[in-house]
PDB file of C-alpha atoms and ligand atoms in Angstrom:
ATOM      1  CA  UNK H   1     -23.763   5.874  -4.596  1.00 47.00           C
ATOM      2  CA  UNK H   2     -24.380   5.125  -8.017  1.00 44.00           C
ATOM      3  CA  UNK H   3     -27.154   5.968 -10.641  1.00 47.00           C
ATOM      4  CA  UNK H   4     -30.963   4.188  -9.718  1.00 51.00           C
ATOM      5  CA  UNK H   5     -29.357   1.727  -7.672  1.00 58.00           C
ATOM      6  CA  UNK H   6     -26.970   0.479 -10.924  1.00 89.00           C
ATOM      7  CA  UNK H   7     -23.319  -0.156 -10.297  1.00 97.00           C
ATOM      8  CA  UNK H   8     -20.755   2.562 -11.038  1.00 98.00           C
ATOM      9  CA  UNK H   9     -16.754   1.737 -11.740  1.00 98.00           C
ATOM     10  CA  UNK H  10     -14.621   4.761 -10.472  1.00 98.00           C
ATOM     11  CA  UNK H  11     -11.046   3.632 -12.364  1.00 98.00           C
ATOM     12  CA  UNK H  12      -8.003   5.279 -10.214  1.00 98.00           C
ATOM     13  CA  UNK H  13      -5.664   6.013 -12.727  1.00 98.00           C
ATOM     14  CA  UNK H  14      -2.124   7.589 -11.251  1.00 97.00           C
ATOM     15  CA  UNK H  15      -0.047   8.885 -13.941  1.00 98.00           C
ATOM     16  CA  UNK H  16       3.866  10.484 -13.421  1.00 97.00           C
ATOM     17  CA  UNK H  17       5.254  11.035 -17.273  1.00 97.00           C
ATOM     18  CA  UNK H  18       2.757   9.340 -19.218  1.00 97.00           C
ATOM     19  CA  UNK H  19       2.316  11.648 -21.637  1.00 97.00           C
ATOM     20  CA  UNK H  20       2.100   9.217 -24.632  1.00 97.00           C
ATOM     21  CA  UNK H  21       0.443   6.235 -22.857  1.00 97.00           C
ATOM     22  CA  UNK H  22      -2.561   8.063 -21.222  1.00 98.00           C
ATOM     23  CA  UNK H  23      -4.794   9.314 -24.659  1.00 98.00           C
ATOM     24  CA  UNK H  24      -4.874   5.297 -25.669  1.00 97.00           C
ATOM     25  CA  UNK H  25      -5.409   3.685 -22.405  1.00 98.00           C
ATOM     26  CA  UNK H  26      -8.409   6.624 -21.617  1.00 98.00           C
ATOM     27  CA  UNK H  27     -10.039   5.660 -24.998  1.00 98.00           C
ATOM     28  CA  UNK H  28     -10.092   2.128 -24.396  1.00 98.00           C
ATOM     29  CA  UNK H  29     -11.360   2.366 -20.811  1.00 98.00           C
ATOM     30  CA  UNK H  30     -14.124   4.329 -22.484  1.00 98.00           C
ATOM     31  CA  UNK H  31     -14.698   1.882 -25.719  1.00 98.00           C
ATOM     32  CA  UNK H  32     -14.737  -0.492 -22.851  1.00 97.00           C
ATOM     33  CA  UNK H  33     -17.231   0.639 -20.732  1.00 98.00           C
ATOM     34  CA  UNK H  34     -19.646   1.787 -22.802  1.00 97.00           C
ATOM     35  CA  UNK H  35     -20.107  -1.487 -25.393  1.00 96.00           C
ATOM     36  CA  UNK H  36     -20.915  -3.224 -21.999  1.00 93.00           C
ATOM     37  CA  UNK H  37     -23.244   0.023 -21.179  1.00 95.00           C
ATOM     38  CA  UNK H  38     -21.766   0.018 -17.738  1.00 97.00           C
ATOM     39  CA  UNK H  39     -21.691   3.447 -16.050  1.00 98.00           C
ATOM     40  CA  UNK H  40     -17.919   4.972 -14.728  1.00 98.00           C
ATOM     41  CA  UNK H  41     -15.470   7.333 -14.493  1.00 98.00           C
ATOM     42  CA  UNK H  42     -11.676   8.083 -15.020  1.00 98.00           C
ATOM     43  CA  UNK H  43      -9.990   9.533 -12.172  1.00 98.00           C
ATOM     44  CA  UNK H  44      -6.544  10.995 -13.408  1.00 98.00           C
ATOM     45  CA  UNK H  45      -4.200  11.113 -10.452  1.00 98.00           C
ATOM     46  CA  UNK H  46      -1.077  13.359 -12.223  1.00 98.00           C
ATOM     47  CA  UNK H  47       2.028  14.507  -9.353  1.00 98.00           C
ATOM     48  CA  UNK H  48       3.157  17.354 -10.881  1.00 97.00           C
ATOM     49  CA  UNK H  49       4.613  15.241 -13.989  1.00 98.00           C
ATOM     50  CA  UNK H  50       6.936  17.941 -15.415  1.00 98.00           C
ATOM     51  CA  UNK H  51       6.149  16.083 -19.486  1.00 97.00           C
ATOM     52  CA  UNK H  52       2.680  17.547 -19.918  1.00 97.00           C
ATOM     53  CA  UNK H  53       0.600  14.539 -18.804  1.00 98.00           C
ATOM     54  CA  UNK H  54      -1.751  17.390 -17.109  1.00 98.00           C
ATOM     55  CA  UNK H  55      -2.570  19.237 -20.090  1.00 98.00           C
ATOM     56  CA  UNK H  56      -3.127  15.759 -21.926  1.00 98.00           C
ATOM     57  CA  UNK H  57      -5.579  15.045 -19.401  1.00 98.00           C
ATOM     58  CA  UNK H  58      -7.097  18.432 -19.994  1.00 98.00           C
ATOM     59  CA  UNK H  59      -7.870  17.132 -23.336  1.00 98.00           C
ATOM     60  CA  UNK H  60      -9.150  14.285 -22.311  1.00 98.00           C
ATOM     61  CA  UNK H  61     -11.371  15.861 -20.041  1.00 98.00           C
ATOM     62  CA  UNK H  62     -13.039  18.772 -22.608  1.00 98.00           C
ATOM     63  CA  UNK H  63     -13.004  15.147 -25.744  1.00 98.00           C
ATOM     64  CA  UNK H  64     -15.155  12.625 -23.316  1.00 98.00           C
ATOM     65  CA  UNK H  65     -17.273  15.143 -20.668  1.00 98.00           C
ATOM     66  CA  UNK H  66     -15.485  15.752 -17.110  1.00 98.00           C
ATOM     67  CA  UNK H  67     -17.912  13.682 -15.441  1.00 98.00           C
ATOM     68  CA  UNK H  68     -16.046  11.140 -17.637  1.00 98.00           C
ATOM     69  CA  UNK H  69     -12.891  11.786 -16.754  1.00 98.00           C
ATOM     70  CA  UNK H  70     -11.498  13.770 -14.185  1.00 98.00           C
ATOM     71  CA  UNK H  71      -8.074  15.462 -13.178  1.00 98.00           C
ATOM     72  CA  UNK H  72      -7.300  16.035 -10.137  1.00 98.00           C
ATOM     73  CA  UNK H  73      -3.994  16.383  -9.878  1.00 98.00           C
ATOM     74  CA  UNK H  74      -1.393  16.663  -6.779  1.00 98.00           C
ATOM     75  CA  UNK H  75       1.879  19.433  -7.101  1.00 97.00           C
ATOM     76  CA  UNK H  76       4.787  17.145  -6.919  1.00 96.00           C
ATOM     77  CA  UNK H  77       5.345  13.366  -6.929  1.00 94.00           C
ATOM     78  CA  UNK H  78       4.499  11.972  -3.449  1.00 92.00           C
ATOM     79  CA  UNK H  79       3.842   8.212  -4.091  1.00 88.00           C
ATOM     80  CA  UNK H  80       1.566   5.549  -5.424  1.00 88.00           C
ATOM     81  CA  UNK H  81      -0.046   4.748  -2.262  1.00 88.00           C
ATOM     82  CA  UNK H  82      -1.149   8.079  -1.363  1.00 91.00           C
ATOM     83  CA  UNK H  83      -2.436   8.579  -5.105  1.00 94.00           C
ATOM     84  CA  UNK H  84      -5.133   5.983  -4.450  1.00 94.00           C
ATOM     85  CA  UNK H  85      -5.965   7.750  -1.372  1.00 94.00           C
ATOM     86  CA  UNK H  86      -6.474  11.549  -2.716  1.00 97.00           C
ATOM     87  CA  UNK H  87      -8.272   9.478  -5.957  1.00 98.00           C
ATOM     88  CA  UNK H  88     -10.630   7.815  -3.457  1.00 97.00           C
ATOM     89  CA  UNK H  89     -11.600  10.870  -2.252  1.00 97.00           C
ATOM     90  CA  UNK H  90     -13.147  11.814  -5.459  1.00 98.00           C
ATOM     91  CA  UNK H  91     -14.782   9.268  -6.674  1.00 98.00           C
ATOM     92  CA  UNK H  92     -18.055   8.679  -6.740  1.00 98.00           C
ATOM     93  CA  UNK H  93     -18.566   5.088  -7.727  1.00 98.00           C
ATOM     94  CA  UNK H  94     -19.416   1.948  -5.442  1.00 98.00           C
ATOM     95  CA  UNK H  95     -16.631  -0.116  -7.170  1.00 98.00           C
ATOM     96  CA  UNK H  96     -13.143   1.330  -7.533  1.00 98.00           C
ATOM     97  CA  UNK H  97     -11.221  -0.168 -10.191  1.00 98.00           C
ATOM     98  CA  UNK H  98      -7.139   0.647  -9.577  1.00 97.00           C
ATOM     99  CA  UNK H  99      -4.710  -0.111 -12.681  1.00 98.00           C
ATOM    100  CA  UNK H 100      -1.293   1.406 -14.343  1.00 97.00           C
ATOM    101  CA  UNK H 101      -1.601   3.980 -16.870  1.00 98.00           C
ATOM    102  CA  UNK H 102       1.213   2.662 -18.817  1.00 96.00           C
ATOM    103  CA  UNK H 103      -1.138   0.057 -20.738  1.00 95.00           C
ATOM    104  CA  UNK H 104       0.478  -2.581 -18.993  1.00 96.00           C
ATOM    105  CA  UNK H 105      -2.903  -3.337 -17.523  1.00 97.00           C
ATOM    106  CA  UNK H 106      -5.157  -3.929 -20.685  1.00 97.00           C
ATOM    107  CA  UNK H 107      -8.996  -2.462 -20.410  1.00 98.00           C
ATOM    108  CA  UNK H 108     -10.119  -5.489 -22.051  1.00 97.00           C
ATOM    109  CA  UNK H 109      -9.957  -7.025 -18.385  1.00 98.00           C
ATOM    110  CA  UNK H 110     -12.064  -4.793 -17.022  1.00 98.00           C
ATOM    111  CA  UNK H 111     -14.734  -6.787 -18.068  1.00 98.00           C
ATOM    112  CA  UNK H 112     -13.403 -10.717 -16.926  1.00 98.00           C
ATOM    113  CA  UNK H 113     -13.204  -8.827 -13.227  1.00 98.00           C
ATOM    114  CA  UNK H 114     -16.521  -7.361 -13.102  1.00 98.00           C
ATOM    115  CA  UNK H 115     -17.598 -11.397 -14.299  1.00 98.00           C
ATOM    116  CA  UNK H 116     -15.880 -12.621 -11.532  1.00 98.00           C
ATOM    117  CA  UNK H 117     -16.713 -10.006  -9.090  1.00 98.00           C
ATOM    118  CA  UNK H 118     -20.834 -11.007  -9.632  1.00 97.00           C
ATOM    119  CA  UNK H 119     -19.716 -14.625  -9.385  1.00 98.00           C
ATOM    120  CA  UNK H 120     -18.993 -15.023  -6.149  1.00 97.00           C
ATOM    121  CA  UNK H 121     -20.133 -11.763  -5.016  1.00 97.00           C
ATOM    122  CA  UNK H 122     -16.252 -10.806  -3.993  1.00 98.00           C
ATOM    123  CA  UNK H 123     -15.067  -8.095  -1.884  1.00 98.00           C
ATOM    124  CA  UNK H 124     -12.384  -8.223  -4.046  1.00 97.00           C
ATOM    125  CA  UNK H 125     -10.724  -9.146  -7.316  1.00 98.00           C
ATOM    126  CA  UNK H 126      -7.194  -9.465  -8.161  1.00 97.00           C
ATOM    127  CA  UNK H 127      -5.282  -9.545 -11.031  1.00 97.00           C
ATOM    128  CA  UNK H 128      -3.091 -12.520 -11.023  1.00 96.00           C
ATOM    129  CA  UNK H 129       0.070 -12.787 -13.262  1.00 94.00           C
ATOM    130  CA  UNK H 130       0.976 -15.851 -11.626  1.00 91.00           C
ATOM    131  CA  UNK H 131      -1.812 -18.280 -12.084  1.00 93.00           C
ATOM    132  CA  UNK H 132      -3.525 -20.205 -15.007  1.00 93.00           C
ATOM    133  CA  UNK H 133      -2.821 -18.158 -18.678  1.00 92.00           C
ATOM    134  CA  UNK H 134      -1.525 -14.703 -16.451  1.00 93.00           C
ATOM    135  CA  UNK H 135       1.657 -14.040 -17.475  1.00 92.00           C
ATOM    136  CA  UNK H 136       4.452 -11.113 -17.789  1.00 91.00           C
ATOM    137  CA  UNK H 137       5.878 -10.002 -21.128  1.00 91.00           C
ATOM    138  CA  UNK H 138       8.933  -7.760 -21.455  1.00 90.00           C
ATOM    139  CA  UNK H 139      10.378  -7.747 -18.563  1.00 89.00           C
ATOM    140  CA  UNK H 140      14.131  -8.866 -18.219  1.00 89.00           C
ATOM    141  CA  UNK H 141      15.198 -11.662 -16.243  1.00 89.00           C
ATOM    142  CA  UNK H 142      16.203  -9.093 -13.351  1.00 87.00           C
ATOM    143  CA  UNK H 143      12.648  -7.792 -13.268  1.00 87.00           C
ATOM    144  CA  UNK H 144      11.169 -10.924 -13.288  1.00 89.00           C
ATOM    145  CA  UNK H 145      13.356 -12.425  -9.832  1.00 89.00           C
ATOM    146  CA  UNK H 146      12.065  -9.093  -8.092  1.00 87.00           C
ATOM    147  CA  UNK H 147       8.804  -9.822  -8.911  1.00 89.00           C
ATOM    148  CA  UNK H 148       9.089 -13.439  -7.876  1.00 87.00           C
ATOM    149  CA  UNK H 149      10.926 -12.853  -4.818  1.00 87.00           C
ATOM    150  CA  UNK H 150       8.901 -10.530  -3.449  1.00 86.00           C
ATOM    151  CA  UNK H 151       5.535 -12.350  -3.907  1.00 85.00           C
ATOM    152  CA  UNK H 152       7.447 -15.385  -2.647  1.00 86.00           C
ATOM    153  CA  UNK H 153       9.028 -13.878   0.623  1.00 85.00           C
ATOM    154  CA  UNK H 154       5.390 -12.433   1.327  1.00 84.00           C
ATOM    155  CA  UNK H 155       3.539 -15.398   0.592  1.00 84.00           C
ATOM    156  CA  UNK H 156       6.218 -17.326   2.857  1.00 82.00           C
ATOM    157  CA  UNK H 157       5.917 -14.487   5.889  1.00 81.00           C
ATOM    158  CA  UNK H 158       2.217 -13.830   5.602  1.00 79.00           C
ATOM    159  CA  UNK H 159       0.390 -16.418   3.826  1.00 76.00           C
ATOM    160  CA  UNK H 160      -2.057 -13.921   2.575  1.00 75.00           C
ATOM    161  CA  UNK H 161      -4.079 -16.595   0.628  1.00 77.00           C
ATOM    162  CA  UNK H 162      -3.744 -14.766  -3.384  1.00 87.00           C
ATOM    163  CA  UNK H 163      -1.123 -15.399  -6.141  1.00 88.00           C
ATOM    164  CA  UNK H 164       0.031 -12.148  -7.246  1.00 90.00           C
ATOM    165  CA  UNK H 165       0.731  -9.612  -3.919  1.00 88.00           C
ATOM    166  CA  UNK H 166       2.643  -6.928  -5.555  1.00 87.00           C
ATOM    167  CA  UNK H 167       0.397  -6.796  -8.528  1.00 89.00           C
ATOM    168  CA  UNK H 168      -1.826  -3.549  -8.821  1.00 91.00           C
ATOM    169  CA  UNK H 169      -4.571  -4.421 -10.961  1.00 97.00           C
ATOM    170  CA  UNK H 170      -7.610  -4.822  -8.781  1.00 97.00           C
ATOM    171  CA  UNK H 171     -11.125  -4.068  -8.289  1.00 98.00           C
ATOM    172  CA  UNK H 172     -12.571  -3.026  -5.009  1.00 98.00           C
ATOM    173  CA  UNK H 173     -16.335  -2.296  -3.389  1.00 98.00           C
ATOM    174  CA  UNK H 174     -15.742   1.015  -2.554  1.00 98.00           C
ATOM    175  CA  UNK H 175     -16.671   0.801   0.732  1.00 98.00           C
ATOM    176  CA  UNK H 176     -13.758  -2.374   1.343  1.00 97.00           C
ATOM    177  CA  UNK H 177     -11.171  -0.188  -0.146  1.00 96.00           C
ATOM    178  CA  UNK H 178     -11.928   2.596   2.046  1.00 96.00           C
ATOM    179  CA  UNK H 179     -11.599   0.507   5.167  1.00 95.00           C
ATOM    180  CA  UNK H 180      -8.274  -0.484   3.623  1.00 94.00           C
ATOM    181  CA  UNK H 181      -6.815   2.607   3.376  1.00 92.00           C
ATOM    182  CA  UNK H 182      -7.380   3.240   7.050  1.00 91.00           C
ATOM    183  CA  UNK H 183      -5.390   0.194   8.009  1.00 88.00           C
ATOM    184  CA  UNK H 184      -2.243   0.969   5.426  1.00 83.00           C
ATOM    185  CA  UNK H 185       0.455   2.449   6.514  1.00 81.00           C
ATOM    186  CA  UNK H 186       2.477   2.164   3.624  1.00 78.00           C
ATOM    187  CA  UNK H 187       3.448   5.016   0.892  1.00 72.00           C
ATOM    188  CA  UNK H 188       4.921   3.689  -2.159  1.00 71.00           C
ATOM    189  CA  UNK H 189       4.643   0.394  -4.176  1.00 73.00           C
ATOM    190  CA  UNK H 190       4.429  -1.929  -1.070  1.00 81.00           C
ATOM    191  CA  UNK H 191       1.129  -0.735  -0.615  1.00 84.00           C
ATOM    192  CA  UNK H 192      -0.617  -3.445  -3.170  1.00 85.00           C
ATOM    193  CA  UNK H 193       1.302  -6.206  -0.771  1.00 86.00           C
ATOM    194  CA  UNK H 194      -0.368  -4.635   2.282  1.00 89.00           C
ATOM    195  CA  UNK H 195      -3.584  -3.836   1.301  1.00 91.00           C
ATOM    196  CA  UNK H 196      -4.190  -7.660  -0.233  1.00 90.00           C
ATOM    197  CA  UNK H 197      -2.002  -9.028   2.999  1.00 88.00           C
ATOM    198  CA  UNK H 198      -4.893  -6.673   5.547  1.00 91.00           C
ATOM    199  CA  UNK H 199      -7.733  -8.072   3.519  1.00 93.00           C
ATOM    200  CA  UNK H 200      -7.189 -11.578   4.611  1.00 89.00           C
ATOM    201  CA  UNK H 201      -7.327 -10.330   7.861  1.00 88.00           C
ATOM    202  CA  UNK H 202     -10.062  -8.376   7.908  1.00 92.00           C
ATOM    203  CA  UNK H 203     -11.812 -11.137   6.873  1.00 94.00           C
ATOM    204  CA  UNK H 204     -12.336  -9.473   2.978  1.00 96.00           C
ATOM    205  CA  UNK H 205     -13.329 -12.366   0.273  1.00 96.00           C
ATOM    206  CA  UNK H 206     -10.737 -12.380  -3.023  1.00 96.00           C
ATOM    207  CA  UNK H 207     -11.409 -13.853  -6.245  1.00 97.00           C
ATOM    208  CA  UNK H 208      -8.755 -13.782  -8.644  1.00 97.00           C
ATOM    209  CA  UNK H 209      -8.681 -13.183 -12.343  1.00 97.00           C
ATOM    210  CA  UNK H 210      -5.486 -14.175 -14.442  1.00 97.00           C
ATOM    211  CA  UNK H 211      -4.018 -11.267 -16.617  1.00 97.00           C
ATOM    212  CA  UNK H 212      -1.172 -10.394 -18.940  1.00 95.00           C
ATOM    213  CA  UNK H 213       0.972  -7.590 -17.842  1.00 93.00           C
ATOM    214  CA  UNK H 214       2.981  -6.321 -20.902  1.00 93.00           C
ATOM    215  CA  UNK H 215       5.855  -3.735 -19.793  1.00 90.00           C
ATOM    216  CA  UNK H 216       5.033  -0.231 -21.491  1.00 90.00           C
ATOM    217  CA  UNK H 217       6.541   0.867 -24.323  1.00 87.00           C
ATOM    218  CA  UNK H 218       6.549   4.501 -23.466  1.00 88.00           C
ATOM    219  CA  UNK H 219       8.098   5.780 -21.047  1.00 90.00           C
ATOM    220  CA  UNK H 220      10.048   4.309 -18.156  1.00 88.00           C
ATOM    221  CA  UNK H 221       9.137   2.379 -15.023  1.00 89.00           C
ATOM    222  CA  UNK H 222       9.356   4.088 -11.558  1.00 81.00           C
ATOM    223  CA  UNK H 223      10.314   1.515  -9.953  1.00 76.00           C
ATOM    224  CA  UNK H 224      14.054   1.833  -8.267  1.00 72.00           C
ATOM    225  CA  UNK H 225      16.467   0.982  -5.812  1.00 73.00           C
ATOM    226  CA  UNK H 226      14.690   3.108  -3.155  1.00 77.00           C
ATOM    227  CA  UNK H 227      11.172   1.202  -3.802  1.00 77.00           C
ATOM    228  CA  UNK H 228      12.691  -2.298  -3.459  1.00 79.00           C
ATOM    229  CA  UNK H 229      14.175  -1.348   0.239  1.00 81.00           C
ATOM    230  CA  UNK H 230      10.984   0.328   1.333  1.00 80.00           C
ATOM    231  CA  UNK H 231       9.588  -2.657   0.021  1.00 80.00           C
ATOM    232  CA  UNK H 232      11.428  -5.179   2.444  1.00 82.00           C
ATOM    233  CA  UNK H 233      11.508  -2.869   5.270  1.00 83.00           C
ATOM    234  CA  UNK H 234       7.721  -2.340   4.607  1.00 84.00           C
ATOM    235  CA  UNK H 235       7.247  -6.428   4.751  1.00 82.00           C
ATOM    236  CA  UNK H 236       9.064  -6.982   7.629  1.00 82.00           C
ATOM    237  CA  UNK H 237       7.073  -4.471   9.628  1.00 83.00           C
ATOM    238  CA  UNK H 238       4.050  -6.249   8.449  1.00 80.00           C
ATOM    239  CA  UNK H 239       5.427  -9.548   9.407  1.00 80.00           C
ATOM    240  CA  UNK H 240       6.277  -7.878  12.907  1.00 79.00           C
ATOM    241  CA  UNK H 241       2.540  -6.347  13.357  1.00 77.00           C
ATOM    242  CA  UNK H 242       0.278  -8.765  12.483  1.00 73.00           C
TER     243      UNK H 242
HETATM  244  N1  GDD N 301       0.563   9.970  -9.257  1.00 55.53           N
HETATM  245  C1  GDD N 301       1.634   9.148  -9.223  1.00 55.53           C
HETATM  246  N2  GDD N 301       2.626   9.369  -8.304  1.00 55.53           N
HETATM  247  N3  GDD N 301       1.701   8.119 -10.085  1.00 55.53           N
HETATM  248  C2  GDD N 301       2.800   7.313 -10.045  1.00 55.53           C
HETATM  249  C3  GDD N 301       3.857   7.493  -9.120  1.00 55.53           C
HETATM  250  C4  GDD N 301       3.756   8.592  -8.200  1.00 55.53           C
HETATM  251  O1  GDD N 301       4.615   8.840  -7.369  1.00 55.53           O
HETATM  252  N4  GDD N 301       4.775   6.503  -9.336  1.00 55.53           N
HETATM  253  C5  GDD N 301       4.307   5.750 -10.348  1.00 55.53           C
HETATM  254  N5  GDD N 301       3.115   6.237 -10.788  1.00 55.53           N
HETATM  255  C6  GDD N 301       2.224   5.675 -11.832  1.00 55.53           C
HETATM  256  C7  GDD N 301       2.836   5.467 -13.197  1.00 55.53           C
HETATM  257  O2  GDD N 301       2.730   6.599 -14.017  1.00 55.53           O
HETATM  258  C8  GDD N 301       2.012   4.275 -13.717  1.00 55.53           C
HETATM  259  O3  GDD N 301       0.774   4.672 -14.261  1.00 55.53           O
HETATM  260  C9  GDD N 301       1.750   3.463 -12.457  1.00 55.53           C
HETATM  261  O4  GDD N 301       1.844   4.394 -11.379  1.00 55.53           O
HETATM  262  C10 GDD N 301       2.764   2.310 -12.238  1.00 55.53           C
HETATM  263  O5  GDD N 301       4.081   2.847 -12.263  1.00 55.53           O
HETATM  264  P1  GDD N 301       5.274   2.148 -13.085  1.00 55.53           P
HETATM  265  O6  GDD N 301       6.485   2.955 -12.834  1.00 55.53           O
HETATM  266  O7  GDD N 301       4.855   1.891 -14.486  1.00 55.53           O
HETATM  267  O8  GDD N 301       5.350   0.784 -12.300  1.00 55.53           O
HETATM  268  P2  GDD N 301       5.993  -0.585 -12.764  1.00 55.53           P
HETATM  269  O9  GDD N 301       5.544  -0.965 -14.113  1.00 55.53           O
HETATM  270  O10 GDD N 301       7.457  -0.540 -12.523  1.00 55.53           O
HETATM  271  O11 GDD N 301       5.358  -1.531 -11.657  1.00 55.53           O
HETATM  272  C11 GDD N 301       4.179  -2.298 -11.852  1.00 55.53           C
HETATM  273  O12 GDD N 301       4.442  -3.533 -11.321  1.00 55.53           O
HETATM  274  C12 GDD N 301       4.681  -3.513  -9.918  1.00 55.53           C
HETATM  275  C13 GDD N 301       5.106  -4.851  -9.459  1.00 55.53           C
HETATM  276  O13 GDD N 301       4.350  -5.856  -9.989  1.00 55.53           O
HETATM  277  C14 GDD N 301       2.983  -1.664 -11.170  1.00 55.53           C
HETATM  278  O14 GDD N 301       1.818  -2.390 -11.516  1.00 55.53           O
HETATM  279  C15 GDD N 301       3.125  -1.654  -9.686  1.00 55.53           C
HETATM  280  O15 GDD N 301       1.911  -1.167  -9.111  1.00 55.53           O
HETATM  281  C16 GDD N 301       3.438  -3.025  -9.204  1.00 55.53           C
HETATM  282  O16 GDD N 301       3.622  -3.015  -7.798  1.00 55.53           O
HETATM  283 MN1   MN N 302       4.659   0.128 -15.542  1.00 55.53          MN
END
């Protein structure tokens, strides 16, 4: 539990190759956090990336105080899904905060969510692309029907209620996320769909924040051929269990 009964953010912050993106998005989650004097932490969840993103985060660690930020790393790559889970294990936090590492989640949210979050006292808040001034920049038009089709097959199937499914920028109460992981069975990206589409049903209140999602400029999305079919077969068993 956090600090004299003050909140604490725990960001989850899984990194494969991001060498060049982590240093700036780790200084502004801290420039962030600390001109609204709100306590947290930076959980760096690295698989094994074979570009040095572990050493970077070394740095990291020894510049801003490893109760600031924290490695723990895993050997290889095994998954987004299961990088939130061996995160969660660490943290220490009563709100989780879960975002990309590539800066295509701006910090500068951070703030708007934790608004919203006191607002209507939320189990919950989403980042929405897809809703008042959210929006995606940089992706091509191939991107952008993926995106689309798979938040409008789900919303279709499952009526889960929230505008962006497949989104990842979120904040959690700890305690909400934890139940959550119990009930997902997913491994790889699918797991944002799940975890919003399981929240509905447990009953789990959502307020939604919009957001810009600007594709990184370092680096290169992991995002493939394999994750879009283990995305549909991962729906459709959804669809088929609840
Ligand atoms: N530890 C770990 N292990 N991290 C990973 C892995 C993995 O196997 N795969 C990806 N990551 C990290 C990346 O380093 C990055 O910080 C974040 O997870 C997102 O990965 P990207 O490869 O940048 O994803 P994207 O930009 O294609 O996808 C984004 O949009 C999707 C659809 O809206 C992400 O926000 C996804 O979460 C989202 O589902
Ligand atoms: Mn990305």
């Amino acid at each position: 539990m956090a600090a004299r009964g003050g909140n604490k953010f725990s960001v989850l912050l899984p990194t494969y190759n991001e060498r060049e993106n982590l240093p700036l998005v780790v200084w502004l989650l801290v420039r962030t956090f600390r001109e609204s004097g709100t306590d947290f932490e930076v959980i760096i969840i690295d698989d094994g990336s074979p570009d040095g993103t572990q050493q970077v985060a070394e740095q990291l660690e020894k510049i801003y105080g490893s109760d600031k930020i924290l490695l723990r790393p895993r050997p290889k790559k095994l998954g987004l899904g299961t990088a939130y889970i061996h995160g969660m294990k660490h943290a220490t936090g009563n709100f989780i905060v879960i975002m990309d590492a590539d800066l295509s989640h701006h910090p500068k949210f951070i703030p708007e969510f934790i608004r919203k979050q006191k607002e209507g006292n939320f189990d919950i808040v989403s980042g929405t692309r897809y809703k008042g001034d959210g929006g995606v920049y940089g992706w091509d038009l191939k991107r952008k029907l993926i995106s689309r089709g798979a938040n409008f097959i789900t919303q279709v199937l499952l009526r889960p209620g929230a505008s962006d499914l497949t989104g990842s920028f979120r904040l959690y109460r700890k305690e909400v996320l934890e139940k959550l992981m119990e009930k997902c069975v997913s491994k790889g990206y699918v797991f944002q769909m799940e975890m919003i589409v399981r929240a509905r049903q447990l009953g789990y209140t959502i307020g939604e924040v919009p957001i810009s999602f600007v594709d990184r400029v370092y680096g290169e999305s992991k995002l493939g051929g394999n994750e879009i079919v283990s995305f549909l077969k991962g729906l459709l068993t959804l669809f088929a269990t609840t």
